[in-house]
PDB file of C-alpha atoms in Angstrom:
ATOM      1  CA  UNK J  90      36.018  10.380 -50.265  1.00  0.00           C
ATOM      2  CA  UNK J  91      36.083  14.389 -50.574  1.00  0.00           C
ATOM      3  CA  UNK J  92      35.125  15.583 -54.162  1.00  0.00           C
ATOM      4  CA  UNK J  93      38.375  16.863 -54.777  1.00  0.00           C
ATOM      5  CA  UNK J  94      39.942  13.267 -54.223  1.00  0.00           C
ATOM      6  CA  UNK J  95      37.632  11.861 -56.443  1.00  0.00           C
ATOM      7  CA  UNK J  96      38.254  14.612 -59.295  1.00  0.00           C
ATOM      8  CA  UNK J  97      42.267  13.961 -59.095  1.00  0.00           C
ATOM      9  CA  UNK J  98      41.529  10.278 -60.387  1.00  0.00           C
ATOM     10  CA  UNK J  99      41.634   9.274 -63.897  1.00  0.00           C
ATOM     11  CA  UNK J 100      38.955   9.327 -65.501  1.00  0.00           C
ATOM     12  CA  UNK J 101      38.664   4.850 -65.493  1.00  0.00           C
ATOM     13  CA  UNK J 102      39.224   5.124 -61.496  1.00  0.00           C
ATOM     14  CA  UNK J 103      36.004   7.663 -61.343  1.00  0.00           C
ATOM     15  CA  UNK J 104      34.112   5.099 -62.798  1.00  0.00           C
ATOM     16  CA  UNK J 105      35.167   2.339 -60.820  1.00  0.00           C
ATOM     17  CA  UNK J 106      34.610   3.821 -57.557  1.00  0.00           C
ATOM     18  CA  UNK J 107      31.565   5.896 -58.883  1.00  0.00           C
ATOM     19  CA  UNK J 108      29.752   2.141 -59.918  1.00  0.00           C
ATOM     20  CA  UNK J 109      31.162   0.443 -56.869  1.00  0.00           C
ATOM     21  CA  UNK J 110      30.108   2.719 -54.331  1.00  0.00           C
ATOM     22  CA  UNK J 111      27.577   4.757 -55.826  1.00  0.00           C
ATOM     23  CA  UNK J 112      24.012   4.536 -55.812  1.00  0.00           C
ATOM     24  CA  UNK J 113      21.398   5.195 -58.347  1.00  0.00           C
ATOM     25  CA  UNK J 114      18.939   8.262 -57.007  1.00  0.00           C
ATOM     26  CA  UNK J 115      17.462   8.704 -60.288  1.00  0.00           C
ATOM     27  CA  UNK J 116      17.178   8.223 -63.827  1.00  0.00           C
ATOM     28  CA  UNK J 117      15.756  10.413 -66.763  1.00  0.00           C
ATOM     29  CA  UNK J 118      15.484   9.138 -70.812  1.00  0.00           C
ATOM     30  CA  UNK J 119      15.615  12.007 -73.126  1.00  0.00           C
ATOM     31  CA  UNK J 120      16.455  10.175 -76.304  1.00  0.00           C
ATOM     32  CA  UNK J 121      19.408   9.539 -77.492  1.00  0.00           C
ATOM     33  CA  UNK J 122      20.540  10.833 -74.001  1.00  0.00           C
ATOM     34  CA  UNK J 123      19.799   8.255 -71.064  1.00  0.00           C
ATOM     35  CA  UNK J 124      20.969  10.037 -67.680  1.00  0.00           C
ATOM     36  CA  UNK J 125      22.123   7.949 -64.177  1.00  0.00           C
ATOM     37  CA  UNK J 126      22.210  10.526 -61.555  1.00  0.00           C
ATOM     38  CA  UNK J 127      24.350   8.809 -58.807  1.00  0.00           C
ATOM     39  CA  UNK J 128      25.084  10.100 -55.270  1.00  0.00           C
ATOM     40  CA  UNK J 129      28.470   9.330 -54.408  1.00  0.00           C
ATOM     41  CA  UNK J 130      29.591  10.268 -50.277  1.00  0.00           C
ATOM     42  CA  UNK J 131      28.884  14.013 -50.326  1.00  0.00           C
ATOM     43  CA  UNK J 132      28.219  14.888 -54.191  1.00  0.00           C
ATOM     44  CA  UNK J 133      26.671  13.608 -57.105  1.00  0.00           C
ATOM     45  CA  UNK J 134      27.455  12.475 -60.396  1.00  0.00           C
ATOM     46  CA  UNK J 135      25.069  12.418 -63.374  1.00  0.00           C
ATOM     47  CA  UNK J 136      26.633  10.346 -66.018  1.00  0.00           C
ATOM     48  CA  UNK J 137      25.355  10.416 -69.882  1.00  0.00           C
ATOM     49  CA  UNK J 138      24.560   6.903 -71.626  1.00  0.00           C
ATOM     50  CA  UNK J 139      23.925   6.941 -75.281  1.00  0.00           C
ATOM     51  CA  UNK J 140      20.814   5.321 -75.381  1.00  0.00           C
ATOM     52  CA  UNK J 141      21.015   3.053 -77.888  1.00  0.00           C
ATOM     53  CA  UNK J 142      24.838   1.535 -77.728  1.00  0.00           C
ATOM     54  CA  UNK J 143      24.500   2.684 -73.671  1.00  0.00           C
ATOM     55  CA  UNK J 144      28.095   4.313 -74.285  1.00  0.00           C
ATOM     56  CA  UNK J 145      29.165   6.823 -71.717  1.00  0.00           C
ATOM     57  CA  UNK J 146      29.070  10.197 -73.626  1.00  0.00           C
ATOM     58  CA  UNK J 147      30.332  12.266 -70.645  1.00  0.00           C
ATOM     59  CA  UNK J 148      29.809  13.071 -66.974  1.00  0.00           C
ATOM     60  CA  UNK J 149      28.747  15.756 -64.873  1.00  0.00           C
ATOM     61  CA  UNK J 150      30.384  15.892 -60.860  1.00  0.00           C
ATOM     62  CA  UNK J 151      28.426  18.717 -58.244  1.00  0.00           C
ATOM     63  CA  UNK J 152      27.707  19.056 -55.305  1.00  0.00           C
ATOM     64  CA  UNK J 153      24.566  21.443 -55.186  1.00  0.00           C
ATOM     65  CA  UNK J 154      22.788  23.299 -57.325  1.00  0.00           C
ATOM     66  CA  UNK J 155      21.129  23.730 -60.861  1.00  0.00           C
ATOM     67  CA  UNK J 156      21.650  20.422 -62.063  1.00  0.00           C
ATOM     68  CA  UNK J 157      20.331  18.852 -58.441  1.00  0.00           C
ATOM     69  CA  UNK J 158      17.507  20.400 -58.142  1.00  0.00           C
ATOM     70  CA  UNK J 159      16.323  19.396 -61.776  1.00  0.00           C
ATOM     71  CA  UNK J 160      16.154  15.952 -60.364  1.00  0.00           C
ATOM     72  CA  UNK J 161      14.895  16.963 -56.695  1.00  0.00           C
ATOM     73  CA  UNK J 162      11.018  15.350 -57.548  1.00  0.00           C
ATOM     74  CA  UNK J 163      12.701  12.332 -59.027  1.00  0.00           C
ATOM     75  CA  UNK J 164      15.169  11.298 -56.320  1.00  0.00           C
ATOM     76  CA  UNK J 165      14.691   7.888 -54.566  1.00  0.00           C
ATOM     77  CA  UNK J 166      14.424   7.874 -51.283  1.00  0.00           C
ATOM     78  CA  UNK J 167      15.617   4.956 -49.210  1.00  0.00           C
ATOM     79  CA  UNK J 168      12.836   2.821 -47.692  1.00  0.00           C
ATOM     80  CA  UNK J 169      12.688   3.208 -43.937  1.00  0.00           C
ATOM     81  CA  UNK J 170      12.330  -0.356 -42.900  1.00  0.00           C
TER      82      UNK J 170
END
């Protein structure tokens, strides 16, 4: 799925796809704030959890820059087996 497919969805299809196909390359707490960043076919999507109630606050959808390379030291990277 292209980026610009995935932004015409509502908002509750994003989300759906995003946790179905997804995957988890890192995580960051900065309280309240807990972040997910997920890589999803060719972009990412950092989603905002409240940390207490873990209610989504908002999400962030990109491709490249700033807000990648803030996580670039904590991305996990797949096991070669």
């Amino acid at each position: 799925m292209k980026l610009i497919a995935f932004l015409s969805l509502t908002e509750n299809e994003q989300y759906r796809i995003l946790f179905k196909e997804g995957t988890i390359v890192a995580e960051r707490i900065e309280k309240p704030v807990y972040k997910k960043l997920y890589s999803l076919h060719n972009f990412y999507v950092e989603i905002h959890f409240h940390y207490g109630t873990e209610e989504i606050l908002y999400k962030k959808v990109f491709k490249n820059g700033e807000l990648l390379d803030n996580y670039l030291n904590e991305i996990i990277l797949p096991n070669p087996s």
